[in-house]
Coordinates of C-alpha atoms in Angstrom, one line a residue:
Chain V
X1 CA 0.0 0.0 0.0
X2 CA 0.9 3.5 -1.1
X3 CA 2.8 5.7 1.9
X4 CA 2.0 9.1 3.1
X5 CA 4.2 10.5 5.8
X6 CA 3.2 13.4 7.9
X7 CA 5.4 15.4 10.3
X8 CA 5.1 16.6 13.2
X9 CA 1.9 14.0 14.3
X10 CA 1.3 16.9 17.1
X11 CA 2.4 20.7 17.1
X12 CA 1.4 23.5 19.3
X13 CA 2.4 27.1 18.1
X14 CA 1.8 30.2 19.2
X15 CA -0.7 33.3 18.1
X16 CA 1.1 34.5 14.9
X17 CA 4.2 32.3 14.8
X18 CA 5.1 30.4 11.5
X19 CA 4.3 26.3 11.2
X20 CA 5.3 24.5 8.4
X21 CA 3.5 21.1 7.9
X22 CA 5.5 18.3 6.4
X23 CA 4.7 15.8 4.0
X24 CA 6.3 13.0 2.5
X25 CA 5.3 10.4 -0.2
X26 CA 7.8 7.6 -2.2
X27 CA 4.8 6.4 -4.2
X28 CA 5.8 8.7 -7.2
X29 CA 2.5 10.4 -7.5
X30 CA 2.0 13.6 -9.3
X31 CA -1.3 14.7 -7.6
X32 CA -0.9 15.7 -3.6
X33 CA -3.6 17.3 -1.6
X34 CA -3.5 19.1 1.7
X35 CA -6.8 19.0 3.9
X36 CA -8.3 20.3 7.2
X37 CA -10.6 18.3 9.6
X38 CA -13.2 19.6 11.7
X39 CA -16.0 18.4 13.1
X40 CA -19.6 19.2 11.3
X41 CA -17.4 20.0 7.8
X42 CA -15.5 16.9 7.2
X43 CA -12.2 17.2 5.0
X44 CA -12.2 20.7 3.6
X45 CA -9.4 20.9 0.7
X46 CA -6.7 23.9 1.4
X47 CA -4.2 23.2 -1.4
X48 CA -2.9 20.4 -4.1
X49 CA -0.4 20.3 -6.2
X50 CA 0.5 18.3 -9.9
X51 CA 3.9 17.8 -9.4
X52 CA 7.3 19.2 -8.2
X53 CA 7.2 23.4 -8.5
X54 CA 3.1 23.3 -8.5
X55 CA 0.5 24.5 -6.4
X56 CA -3.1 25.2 -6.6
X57 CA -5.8 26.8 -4.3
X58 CA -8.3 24.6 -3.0
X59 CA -11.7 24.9 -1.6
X60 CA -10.3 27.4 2.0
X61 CA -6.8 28.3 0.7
X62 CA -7.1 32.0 3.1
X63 CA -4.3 31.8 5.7
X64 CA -2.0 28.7 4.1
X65 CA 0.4 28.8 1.7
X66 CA 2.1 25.3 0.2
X67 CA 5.1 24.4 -1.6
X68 CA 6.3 21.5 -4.1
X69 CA 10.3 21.7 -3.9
X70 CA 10.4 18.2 -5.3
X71 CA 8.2 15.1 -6.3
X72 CA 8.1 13.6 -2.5
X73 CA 7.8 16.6 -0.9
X74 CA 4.9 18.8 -0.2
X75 CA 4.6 21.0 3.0
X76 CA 1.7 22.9 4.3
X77 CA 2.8 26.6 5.7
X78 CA 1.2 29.0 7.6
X79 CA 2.9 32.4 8.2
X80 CA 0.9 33.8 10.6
X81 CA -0.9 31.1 12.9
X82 CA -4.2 32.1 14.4
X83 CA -6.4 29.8 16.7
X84 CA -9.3 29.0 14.2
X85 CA -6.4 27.2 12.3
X86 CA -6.8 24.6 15.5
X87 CA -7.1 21.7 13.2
X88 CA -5.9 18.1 12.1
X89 CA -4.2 18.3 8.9
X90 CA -3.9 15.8 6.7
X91 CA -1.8 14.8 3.4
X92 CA -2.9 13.1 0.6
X93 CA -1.4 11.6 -3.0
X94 CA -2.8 10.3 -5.9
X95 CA -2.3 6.8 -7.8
X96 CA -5.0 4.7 -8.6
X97 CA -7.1 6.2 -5.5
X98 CA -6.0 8.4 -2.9
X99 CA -3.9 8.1 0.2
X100 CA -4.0 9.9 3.5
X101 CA -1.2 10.1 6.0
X102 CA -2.2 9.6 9.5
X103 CA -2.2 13.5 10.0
X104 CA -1.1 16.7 12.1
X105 CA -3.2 17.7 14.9
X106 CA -2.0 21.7 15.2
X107 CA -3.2 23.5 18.2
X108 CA -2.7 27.5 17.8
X109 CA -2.7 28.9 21.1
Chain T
X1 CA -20.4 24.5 -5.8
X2 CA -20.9 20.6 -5.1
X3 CA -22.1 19.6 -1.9
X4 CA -22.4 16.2 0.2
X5 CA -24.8 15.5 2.9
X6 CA -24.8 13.2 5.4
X7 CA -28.0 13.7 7.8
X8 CA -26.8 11.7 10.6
X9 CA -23.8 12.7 13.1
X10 CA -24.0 9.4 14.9
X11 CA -25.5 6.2 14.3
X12 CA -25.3 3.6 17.4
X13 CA -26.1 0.1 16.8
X14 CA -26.0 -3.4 18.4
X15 CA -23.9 -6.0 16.8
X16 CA -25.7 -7.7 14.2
X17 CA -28.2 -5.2 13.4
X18 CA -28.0 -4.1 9.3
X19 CA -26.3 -0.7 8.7
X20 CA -27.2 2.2 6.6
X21 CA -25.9 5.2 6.3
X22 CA -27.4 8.3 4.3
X23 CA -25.2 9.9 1.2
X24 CA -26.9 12.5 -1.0
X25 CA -25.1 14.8 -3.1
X26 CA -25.6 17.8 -5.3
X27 CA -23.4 18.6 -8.7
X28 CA -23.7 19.6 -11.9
X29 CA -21.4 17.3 -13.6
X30 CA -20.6 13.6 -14.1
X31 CA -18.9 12.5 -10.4
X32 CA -17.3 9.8 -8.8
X33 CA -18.3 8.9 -5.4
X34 CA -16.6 7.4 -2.7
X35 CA -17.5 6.4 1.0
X36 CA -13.8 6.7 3.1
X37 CA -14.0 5.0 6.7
X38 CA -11.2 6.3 9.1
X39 CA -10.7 4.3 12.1
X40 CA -9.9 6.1 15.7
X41 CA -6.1 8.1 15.5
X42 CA -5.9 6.2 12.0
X43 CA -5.9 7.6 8.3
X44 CA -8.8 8.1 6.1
X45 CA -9.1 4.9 3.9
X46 CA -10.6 4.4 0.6
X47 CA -14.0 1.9 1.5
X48 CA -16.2 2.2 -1.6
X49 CA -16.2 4.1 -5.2
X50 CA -18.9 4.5 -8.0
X51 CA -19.5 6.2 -10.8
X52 CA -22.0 3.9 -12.7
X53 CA -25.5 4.8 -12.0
X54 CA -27.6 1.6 -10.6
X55 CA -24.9 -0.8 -10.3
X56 CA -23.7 -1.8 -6.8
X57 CA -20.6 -1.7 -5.6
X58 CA -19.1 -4.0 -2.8
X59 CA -16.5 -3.9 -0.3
X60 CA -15.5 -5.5 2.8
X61 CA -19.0 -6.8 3.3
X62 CA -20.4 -3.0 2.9
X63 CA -22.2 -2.1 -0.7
X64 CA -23.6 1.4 -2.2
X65 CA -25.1 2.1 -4.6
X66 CA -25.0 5.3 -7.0
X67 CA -28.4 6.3 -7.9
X68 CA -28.1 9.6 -9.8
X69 CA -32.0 10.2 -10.5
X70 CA -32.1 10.7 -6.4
X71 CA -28.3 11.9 -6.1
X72 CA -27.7 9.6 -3.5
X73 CA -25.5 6.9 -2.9
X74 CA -26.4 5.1 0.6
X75 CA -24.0 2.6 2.8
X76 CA -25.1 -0.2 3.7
X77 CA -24.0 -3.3 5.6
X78 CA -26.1 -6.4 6.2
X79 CA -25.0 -7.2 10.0
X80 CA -22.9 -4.6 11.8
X81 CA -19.7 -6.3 14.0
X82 CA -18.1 -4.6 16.4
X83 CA -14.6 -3.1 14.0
X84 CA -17.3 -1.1 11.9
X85 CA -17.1 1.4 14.4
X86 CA -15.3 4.5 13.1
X87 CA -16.1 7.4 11.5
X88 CA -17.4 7.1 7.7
X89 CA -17.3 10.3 4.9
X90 CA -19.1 10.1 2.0
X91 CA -17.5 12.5 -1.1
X92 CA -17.4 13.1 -4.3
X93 CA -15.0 14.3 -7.1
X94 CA -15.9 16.0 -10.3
X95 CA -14.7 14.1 -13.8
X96 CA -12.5 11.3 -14.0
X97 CA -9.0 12.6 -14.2
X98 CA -8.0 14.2 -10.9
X99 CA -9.9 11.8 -8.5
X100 CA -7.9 14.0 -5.2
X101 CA -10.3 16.9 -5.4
X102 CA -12.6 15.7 -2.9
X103 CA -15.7 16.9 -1.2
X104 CA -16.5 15.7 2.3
X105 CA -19.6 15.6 3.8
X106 CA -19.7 16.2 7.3
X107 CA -19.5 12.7 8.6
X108 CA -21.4 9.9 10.2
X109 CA -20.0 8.2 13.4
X110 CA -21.0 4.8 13.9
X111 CA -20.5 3.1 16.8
X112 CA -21.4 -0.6 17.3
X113 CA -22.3 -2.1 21.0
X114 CA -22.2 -5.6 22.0

């Protein structure tokens, strides 16, 4: 089965700090997807990406940024933390159906 | 946009009973859908995907079926055991080349007693 690694698995940050989300795939897939969970919306999409230097906005892209440095890689940044970002995070790639890691839980205090 | 609903937050059951779950979506284009279970602290897995209208799809003992005239696309299990217990999303994706573009709905926790 397909490999998603997520980094940290828990992060608390502070009010307006920077946190950067890591994620890490050896599955050679093109497509990778970062999503938010809360409960009462499910998995909301933030940003995905086609490949190494892309990224696209998803469905709530305000507040994140993301970046493709190479095929493996795709991180999930967020400058300026605030505390509705309090979240799980996960990762996702693309073959013949999509894999999740086991996701970030961020807690913005 | 599209949209996914699931009308039930939790669903408690007693070992044995039949499960259904309620899936109805709304978009205006040709869609896959796909129920995901994700287990307690454990990734999101792939349970169940469709994109034939009227033709059931099966998985792990659970089955759906994508009925577009009603936009819905129900799961269902014929005698609930005591692993089913997780939390289940129905989604869908738009056309048939980038399958990753997901939308959730909300989520139906189901939680099987003995």
């Amino acid at each position: 089965e397909a490999a998603v690694t997520q980094s940290p698995r828990n992060k608390v940050a502070v009010t307006g700090g920077k946190v950067t989300l890591s994620c890490n795939q050896t599955n050679n897939h093109n497509n990778m997807y970062w999503y938010r969970q809360d409960t009462g919306h499910g998995l909301r999409l933030i940003h995905y990406s086609y490949g190494a230097g892309s990224t696209e906005k998803g469905d709530i892209p305000d507040g994140y940024k993301a970046s493709r440095p190479s095929q493996e890689n795709f991180s999930l940044i967020l400058e300026l933390a605030t505390p509705s970002q309090t979240s799980v995070y996960f990762c996702a790639s693309e073959g013949t159906e999509v894999f999740f890691g086991k996701g970030t839980r961020l807690t913005v205090v | 946009g599209d949209s996914v609903t699931q009308t039930e937050g939790l669903v408690t059951l007693t070992e044995g009973l039949p499960v259904m779950l309620n899936c109805t979506y709304q978009t205006a284009y040709s869609t896959f859908l796909f129920w995901y279970v994700q287990h307690l602290n454990e990734a999101p897995k792939l349970l169940l995907k469709s994109s034939t209208d009227n033709k059931r799809t099966e998985h792990q003992g659970f089955h759906a079926t994508l009925h577009k005239s009603s936009s819905s696309f129900h799961l269902q299990k014929s005698s609930a055991q005591l692993s089913d217990s997780a939390l289940y999303y129905c989604a869908l994706s738009e056309g048939t080349q980038v399958v990753g573009q997901l939308t959730f709905g909300s989520g139906t926790r189901l939680q099987v007693y003995a």
